[in-house]
Short mmCIF file of C-alpha atoms in Angstrom, two decimals:
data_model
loop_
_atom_site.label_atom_id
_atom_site.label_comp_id
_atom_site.label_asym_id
_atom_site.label_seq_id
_atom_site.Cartn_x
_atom_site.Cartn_y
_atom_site.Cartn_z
CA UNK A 1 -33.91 -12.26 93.48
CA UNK A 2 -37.14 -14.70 93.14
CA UNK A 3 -40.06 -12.36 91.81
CA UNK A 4 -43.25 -15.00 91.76
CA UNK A 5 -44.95 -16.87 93.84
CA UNK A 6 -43.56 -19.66 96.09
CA UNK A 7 -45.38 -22.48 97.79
CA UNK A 8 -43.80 -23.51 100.76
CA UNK A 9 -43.84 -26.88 102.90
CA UNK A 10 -41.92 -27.84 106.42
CA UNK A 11 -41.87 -30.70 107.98
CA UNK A 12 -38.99 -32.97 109.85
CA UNK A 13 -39.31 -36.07 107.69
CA UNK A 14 -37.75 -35.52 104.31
CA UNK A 15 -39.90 -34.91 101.02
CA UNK A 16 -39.16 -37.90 99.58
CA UNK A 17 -38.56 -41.46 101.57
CA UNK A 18 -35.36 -42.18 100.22
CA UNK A 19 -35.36 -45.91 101.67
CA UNK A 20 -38.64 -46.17 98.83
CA UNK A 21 -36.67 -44.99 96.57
CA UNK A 22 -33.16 -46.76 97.14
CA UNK A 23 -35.84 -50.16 96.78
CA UNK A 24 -37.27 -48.87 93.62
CA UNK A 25 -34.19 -48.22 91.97
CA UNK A 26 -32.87 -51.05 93.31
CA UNK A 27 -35.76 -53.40 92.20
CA UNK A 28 -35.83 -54.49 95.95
CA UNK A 29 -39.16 -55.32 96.94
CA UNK A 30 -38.88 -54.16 100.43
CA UNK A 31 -40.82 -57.86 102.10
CA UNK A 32 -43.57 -57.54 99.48
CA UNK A 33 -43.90 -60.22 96.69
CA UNK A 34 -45.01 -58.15 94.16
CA UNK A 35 -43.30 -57.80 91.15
CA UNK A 36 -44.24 -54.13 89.97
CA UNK A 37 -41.90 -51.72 90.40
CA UNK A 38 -44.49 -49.04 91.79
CA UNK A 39 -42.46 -46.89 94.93
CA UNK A 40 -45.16 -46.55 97.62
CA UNK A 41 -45.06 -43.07 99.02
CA UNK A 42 -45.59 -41.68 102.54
CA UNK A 43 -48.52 -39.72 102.58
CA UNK A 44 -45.90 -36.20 103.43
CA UNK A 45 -44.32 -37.50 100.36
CA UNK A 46 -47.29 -37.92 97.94
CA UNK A 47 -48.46 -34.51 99.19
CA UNK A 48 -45.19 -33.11 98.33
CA UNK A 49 -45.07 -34.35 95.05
CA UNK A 50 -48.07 -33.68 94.03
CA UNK A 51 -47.84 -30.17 95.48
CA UNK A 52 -44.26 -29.82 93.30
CA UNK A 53 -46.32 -31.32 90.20
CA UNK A 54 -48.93 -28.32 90.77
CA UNK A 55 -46.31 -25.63 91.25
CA UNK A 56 -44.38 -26.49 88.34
CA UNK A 57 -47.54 -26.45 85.81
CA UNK A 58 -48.27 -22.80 87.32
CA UNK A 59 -44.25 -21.48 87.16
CA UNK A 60 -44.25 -21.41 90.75
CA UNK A 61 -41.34 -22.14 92.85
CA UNK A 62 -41.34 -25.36 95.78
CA UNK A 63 -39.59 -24.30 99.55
CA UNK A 64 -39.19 -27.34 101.39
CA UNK A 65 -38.22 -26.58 104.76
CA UNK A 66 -36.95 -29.76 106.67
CA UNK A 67 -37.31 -29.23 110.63
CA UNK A 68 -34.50 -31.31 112.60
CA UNK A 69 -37.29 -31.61 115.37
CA UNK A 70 -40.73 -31.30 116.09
CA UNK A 71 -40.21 -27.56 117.42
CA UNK A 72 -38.65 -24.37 116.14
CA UNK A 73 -36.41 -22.18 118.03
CA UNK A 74 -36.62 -18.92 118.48
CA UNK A 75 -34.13 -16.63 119.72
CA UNK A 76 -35.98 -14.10 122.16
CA UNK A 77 -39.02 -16.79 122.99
CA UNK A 78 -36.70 -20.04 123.03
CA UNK A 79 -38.59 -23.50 121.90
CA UNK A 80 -41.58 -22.81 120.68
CA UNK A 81 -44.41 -25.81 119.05
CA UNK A 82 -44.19 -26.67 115.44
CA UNK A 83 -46.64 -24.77 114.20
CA UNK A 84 -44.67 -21.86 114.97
CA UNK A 85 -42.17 -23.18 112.25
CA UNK A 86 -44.48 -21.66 109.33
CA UNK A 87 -43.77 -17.81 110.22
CA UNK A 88 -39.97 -18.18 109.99
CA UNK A 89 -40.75 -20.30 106.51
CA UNK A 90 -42.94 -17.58 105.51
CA UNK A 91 -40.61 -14.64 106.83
CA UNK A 92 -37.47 -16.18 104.80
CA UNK A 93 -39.22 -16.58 101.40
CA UNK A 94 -40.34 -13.51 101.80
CA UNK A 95 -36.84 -11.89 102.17
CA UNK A 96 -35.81 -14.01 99.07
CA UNK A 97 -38.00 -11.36 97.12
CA UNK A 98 -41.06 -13.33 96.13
CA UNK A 99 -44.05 -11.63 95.55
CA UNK A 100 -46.82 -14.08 96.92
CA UNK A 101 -46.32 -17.10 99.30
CA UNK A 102 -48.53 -19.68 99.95
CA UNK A 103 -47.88 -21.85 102.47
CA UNK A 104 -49.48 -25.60 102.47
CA UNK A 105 -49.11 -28.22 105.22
CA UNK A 106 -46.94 -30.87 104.66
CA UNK A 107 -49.56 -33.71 104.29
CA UNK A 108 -51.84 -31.09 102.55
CA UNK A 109 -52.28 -30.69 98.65
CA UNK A 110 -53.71 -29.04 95.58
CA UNK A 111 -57.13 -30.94 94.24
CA UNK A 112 -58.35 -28.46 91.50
CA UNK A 113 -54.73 -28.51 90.02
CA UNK A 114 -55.60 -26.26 86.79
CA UNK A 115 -56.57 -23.31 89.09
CA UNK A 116 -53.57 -20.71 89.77
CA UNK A 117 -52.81 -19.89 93.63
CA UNK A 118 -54.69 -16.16 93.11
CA UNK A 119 -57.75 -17.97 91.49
CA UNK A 120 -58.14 -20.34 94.11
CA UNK A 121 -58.21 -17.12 96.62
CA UNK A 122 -60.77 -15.20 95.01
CA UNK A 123 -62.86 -18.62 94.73
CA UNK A 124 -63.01 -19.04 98.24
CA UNK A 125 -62.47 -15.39 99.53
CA UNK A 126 -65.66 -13.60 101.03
CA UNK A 127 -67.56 -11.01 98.91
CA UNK A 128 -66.20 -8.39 101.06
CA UNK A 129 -63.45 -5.76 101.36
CA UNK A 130 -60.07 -6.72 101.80
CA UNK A 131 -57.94 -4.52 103.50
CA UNK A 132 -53.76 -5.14 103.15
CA UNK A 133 -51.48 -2.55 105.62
CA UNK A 134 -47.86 -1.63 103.63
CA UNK A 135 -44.71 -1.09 105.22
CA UNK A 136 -45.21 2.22 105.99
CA UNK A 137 -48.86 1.79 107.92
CA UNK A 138 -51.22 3.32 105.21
CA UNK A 139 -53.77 0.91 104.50
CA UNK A 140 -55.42 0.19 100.91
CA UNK A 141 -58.72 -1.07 100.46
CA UNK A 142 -59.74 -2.63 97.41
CA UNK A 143 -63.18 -4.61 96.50
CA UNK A 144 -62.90 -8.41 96.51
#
């Protein structure tokens, strides 16, 4: 089982365009008359990348969860809007056995790239107590 941290995306378009990328390898320009061979990503795409670039320099592991439609479905609450799709994301990546997950909107992405996901939180967390409850309902407290 997975014991780190995972960053997790979900969208319905794939990561990558693969139409770009069939052109690039291709050397198809795709209408264009440039010559360079440069593949022009989606924005979803360039996020992704850049978020896999990130994750890799810090050991962490990429979920990308592709939706077949712009809702989830749930089994007691039936269709539910696409933001709902980030708890079952979360929930299974959880049950892999990874420690911390962090998820990031598809079109969403790492600036300050050198920073690790748990210095990034205590950047922007407030000076205050944080309070976590376990499994078992006893809550911790520990100074932020």
């Amino acid at each position: 089982m997975p014991a780190g941290t995972a960053i997790i995306m979900s969208d319905n378009r794939p990561p990558i365009m693969e139409q770009m990328a069939v052109r690039a390898s291709t050397g198809e320009s795709g209408g264009t008359s440039s010559s360079s061979s440069a593949i022009t990503l989606s924005y979803p795409a360039l996020a992704f990348a850049l978020n896999a670039v990130y994750a890799c320099r810090h050991g962490y592991d990429v979920l990308y969860y592709q939706m077949g439609s712009h809702q989830c479905s749930h089994t007691l609450q039936g269709v539910r809007h696409a933001s709902y799709c980030k708890l079952p994301a979360i929930a299974h990546a959880l049950s892999l056995g990874y420690e911390t997950v962090t998820f990031v909107d598809s079109d969403s992405f790492f600036r300050t790239r050198n920073a690790s996901v748990p210095a990034i939180i205590k950047q922007y967390s407030p000076p205050a107590l944080l309070m976590a409850a376990s499994l078992n309902g006893r809550r911790d407290v520990a100074a932020a």
